[in-house]
């Protein structure tokens, strides 16, 4: 093979790569394949957390409109483990801790044991 063959091969490869990038730009222009098409404040679905169980299975916590869904993803299929979990877990934990710290009516007063 001579230098002319290598040059034509390199030129063809560069042309195909350039066509690929032009195709990506055109698709993004029309709204395909871009996660940034909707602003963050308007997104309704987010992945909150992903926990791998083993090599083939993962637990995914997805939030949609302030409601969370626990989904098991595996090679055999997907399974909704728990639908309709109310978002606000941190607020619920904080309120329980606040109630535990405030003394109730049966709590000893002052220095009494």
PDB file of C-alpha atoms in Angstrom:
ATOM      1  CA  UNK A   1       0.000   0.000   0.000  1.00  0.00           C
ATOM      2  CA  UNK A   2       1.323   3.364  -0.891  1.00  0.00           C
ATOM      3  CA  UNK A   3       0.982   6.754   0.790  1.00  0.00           C
ATOM      4  CA  UNK A   4      -1.922   7.723  -1.478  1.00  0.00           C
ATOM      5  CA  UNK A   5      -4.092   4.928  -0.071  1.00  0.00           C
ATOM      6  CA  UNK A   6      -3.368   5.937   3.517  1.00  0.00           C
ATOM      7  CA  UNK A   7      -4.138   9.567   2.699  1.00  0.00           C
ATOM      8  CA  UNK A   8      -7.501   8.682   1.094  1.00  0.00           C
ATOM      9  CA  UNK A   9      -8.385   6.445   4.058  1.00  0.00           C
ATOM     10  CA  UNK A  10      -7.569   9.237   6.543  1.00  0.00           C
ATOM     11  CA  UNK A  11      -9.573  11.739   4.528  1.00  0.00           C
ATOM     12  CA  UNK A  12     -12.591   9.398   4.358  1.00  0.00           C
ATOM     13  CA  UNK A  13     -12.399   8.767   8.107  1.00  0.00           C
ATOM     14  CA  UNK A  14     -12.273  12.501   8.860  1.00  0.00           C
ATOM     15  CA  UNK A  15     -15.257  13.045   6.556  1.00  0.00           C
ATOM     16  CA  UNK A  16     -17.340  10.357   8.303  1.00  0.00           C
ATOM     17  CA  UNK A  17     -16.486  11.770  11.749  1.00  0.00           C
ATOM     18  CA  UNK A  18     -17.439  15.276  10.573  1.00  0.00           C
ATOM     19  CA  UNK A  19     -20.768  13.950   9.256  1.00  0.00           C
ATOM     20  CA  UNK A  20     -21.380  12.299  12.610  1.00  0.00           C
ATOM     21  CA  UNK A  21     -20.873  15.573  14.475  1.00  0.00           C
ATOM     22  CA  UNK A  22     -23.110  17.452  12.024  1.00  0.00           C
ATOM     23  CA  UNK A  23     -25.822  14.855  12.595  1.00  0.00           C
ATOM     24  CA  UNK A  24     -25.523  15.308  16.376  1.00  0.00           C
ATOM     25  CA  UNK A  25     -25.821  19.078  16.035  1.00  0.00           C
ATOM     26  CA  UNK A  26     -28.897  18.772  13.811  1.00  0.00           C
ATOM     27  CA  UNK A  27     -30.581  16.332  16.197  1.00  0.00           C
ATOM     28  CA  UNK A  28     -29.912  18.597  19.187  1.00  0.00           C
ATOM     29  CA  UNK A  29     -31.260  21.563  17.252  1.00  0.00           C
ATOM     30  CA  UNK A  30     -34.585  19.756  16.865  1.00  0.00           C
ATOM     31  CA  UNK A  31     -34.655  18.625  20.517  1.00  0.00           C
ATOM     32  CA  UNK A  32     -33.547  14.994  20.309  1.00  0.00           C
ATOM     33  CA  UNK A  33     -31.099  13.472  22.768  1.00  0.00           C
ATOM     34  CA  UNK A  34     -30.569  16.499  24.962  1.00  0.00           C
ATOM     35  CA  UNK A  35     -31.218  16.278  28.689  1.00  0.00           C
ATOM     36  CA  UNK A  36     -30.708  20.018  28.931  1.00  0.00           C
ATOM     37  CA  UNK A  37     -33.711  20.689  26.668  1.00  0.00           C
ATOM     38  CA  UNK A  38     -35.889  21.409  29.713  1.00  0.00           C
ATOM     39  CA  UNK A  39     -34.565  23.750  32.370  1.00  0.00           C
ATOM     40  CA  UNK A  40     -33.852  22.237  35.769  1.00  0.00           C
ATOM     41  CA  UNK A  41     -36.681  24.082  37.472  1.00  0.00           C
ATOM     42  CA  UNK A  42     -39.204  22.578  35.040  1.00  0.00           C
ATOM     43  CA  UNK A  43     -38.068  18.958  35.286  1.00  0.00           C
ATOM     44  CA  UNK A  44     -40.597  16.714  36.953  1.00  0.00           C
ATOM     45  CA  UNK A  45     -38.590  13.476  37.108  1.00  0.00           C
ATOM     46  CA  UNK A  46     -35.241  13.065  38.860  1.00  0.00           C
ATOM     47  CA  UNK A  47     -33.167  10.118  40.010  1.00  0.00           C
ATOM     48  CA  UNK A  48     -32.631  10.611  43.742  1.00  0.00           C
ATOM     49  CA  UNK A  49     -30.384   7.664  44.527  1.00  0.00           C
ATOM     50  CA  UNK A  50     -29.016   4.463  42.966  1.00  0.00           C
ATOM     51  CA  UNK A  51     -27.921   1.520  45.102  1.00  0.00           C
ATOM     52  CA  UNK A  52     -26.263  -1.483  43.389  1.00  0.00           C
ATOM     53  CA  UNK A  53     -27.359  -4.803  44.909  1.00  0.00           C
ATOM     54  CA  UNK A  54     -25.123  -7.099  42.880  1.00  0.00           C
ATOM     55  CA  UNK A  55     -23.615  -7.290  39.392  1.00  0.00           C
ATOM     56  CA  UNK A  56     -26.992  -7.447  37.649  1.00  0.00           C
ATOM     57  CA  UNK A  57     -29.470  -5.650  39.940  1.00  0.00           C
ATOM     58  CA  UNK A  58     -29.857  -2.058  41.159  1.00  0.00           C
ATOM     59  CA  UNK A  59     -32.354  -0.239  43.338  1.00  0.00           C
ATOM     60  CA  UNK A  60     -33.272   3.184  41.962  1.00  0.00           C
ATOM     61  CA  UNK A  61     -35.192   5.839  43.870  1.00  0.00           C
ATOM     62  CA  UNK A  62     -36.994   8.114  41.401  1.00  0.00           C
ATOM     63  CA  UNK A  63     -38.842  11.324  42.343  1.00  0.00           C
ATOM     64  CA  UNK A  64     -41.779  12.549  40.270  1.00  0.00           C
ATOM     65  CA  UNK A  65     -43.841  15.556  41.375  1.00  0.00           C
ATOM     66  CA  UNK A  66     -42.694  15.263  45.018  1.00  0.00           C
ATOM     67  CA  UNK A  67     -43.612  11.543  45.096  1.00  0.00           C
ATOM     68  CA  UNK A  68     -40.858   8.929  45.155  1.00  0.00           C
ATOM     69  CA  UNK A  69     -40.910   5.450  43.627  1.00  0.00           C
ATOM     70  CA  UNK A  70     -38.494   2.624  44.493  1.00  0.00           C
ATOM     71  CA  UNK A  71     -37.678   0.554  41.394  1.00  0.00           C
ATOM     72  CA  UNK A  72     -35.637  -2.646  41.085  1.00  0.00           C
ATOM     73  CA  UNK A  73     -33.745  -2.780  37.775  1.00  0.00           C
ATOM     74  CA  UNK A  74     -32.393  -6.135  36.641  1.00  0.00           C
ATOM     75  CA  UNK A  75     -31.581  -8.068  33.508  1.00  0.00           C
ATOM     76  CA  UNK A  76     -34.820 -10.067  33.748  1.00  0.00           C
ATOM     77  CA  UNK A  77     -37.049  -6.994  33.921  1.00  0.00           C
ATOM     78  CA  UNK A  78     -37.936  -4.028  36.057  1.00  0.00           C
ATOM     79  CA  UNK A  79     -40.110  -4.113  39.169  1.00  0.00           C
ATOM     80  CA  UNK A  80     -41.720  -1.292  41.130  1.00  0.00           C
ATOM     81  CA  UNK A  81     -40.930  -2.234  44.726  1.00  0.00           C
ATOM     82  CA  UNK A  82     -42.745   0.611  46.462  1.00  0.00           C
ATOM     83  CA  UNK A  83     -44.826   3.221  44.627  1.00  0.00           C
ATOM     84  CA  UNK A  84     -46.004   6.525  46.035  1.00  0.00           C
ATOM     85  CA  UNK A  85     -43.419   7.196  48.742  1.00  0.00           C
ATOM     86  CA  UNK A  86     -43.971  10.735  49.954  1.00  0.00           C
ATOM     87  CA  UNK A  87     -40.917  12.929  49.532  1.00  0.00           C
ATOM     88  CA  UNK A  88     -39.704  14.765  52.600  1.00  0.00           C
ATOM     89  CA  UNK A  89     -37.905  12.015  54.452  1.00  0.00           C
ATOM     90  CA  UNK A  90     -35.439  14.453  55.991  1.00  0.00           C
ATOM     91  CA  UNK A  91     -38.245  16.641  57.302  1.00  0.00           C
ATOM     92  CA  UNK A  92     -39.953  13.614  58.890  1.00  0.00           C
ATOM     93  CA  UNK A  93     -36.718  12.515  60.589  1.00  0.00           C
ATOM     94  CA  UNK A  94     -36.092  16.055  61.861  1.00  0.00           C
ATOM     95  CA  UNK A  95     -39.590  16.305  63.340  1.00  0.00           C
ATOM     96  CA  UNK A  96     -39.205  12.936  65.114  1.00  0.00           C
ATOM     97  CA  UNK A  97     -35.862  14.029  66.545  1.00  0.00           C
ATOM     98  CA  UNK A  98     -37.356  17.341  67.694  1.00  0.00           C
ATOM     99  CA  UNK A  99     -40.191  15.517  69.466  1.00  0.00           C
ATOM    100  CA  UNK A 100     -37.690  13.174  71.135  1.00  0.00           C
ATOM    101  CA  UNK A 101     -35.659  16.132  72.443  1.00  0.00           C
ATOM    102  CA  UNK A 102     -38.602  18.040  73.943  1.00  0.00           C
ATOM    103  CA  UNK A 103     -39.597  16.684  77.352  1.00  0.00           C
ATOM    104  CA  UNK A 104     -43.092  15.267  77.683  1.00  0.00           C
ATOM    105  CA  UNK A 105     -45.499  15.611  80.641  1.00  0.00           C
ATOM    106  CA  UNK A 106     -44.006  12.522  82.355  1.00  0.00           C
ATOM    107  CA  UNK A 107     -40.424  13.833  82.187  1.00  0.00           C
ATOM    108  CA  UNK A 108     -38.796  14.818  85.517  1.00  0.00           C
ATOM    109  CA  UNK A 109     -38.512  18.535  86.133  1.00  0.00           C
ATOM    110  CA  UNK A 110     -35.350  20.346  87.108  1.00  0.00           C
ATOM    111  CA  UNK A 111     -32.725  18.242  88.808  1.00  0.00           C
ATOM    112  CA  UNK A 112     -35.044  15.414  89.833  1.00  0.00           C
ATOM    113  CA  UNK A 113     -33.996  11.993  88.554  1.00  0.00           C
TER     114      UNK A 113
END
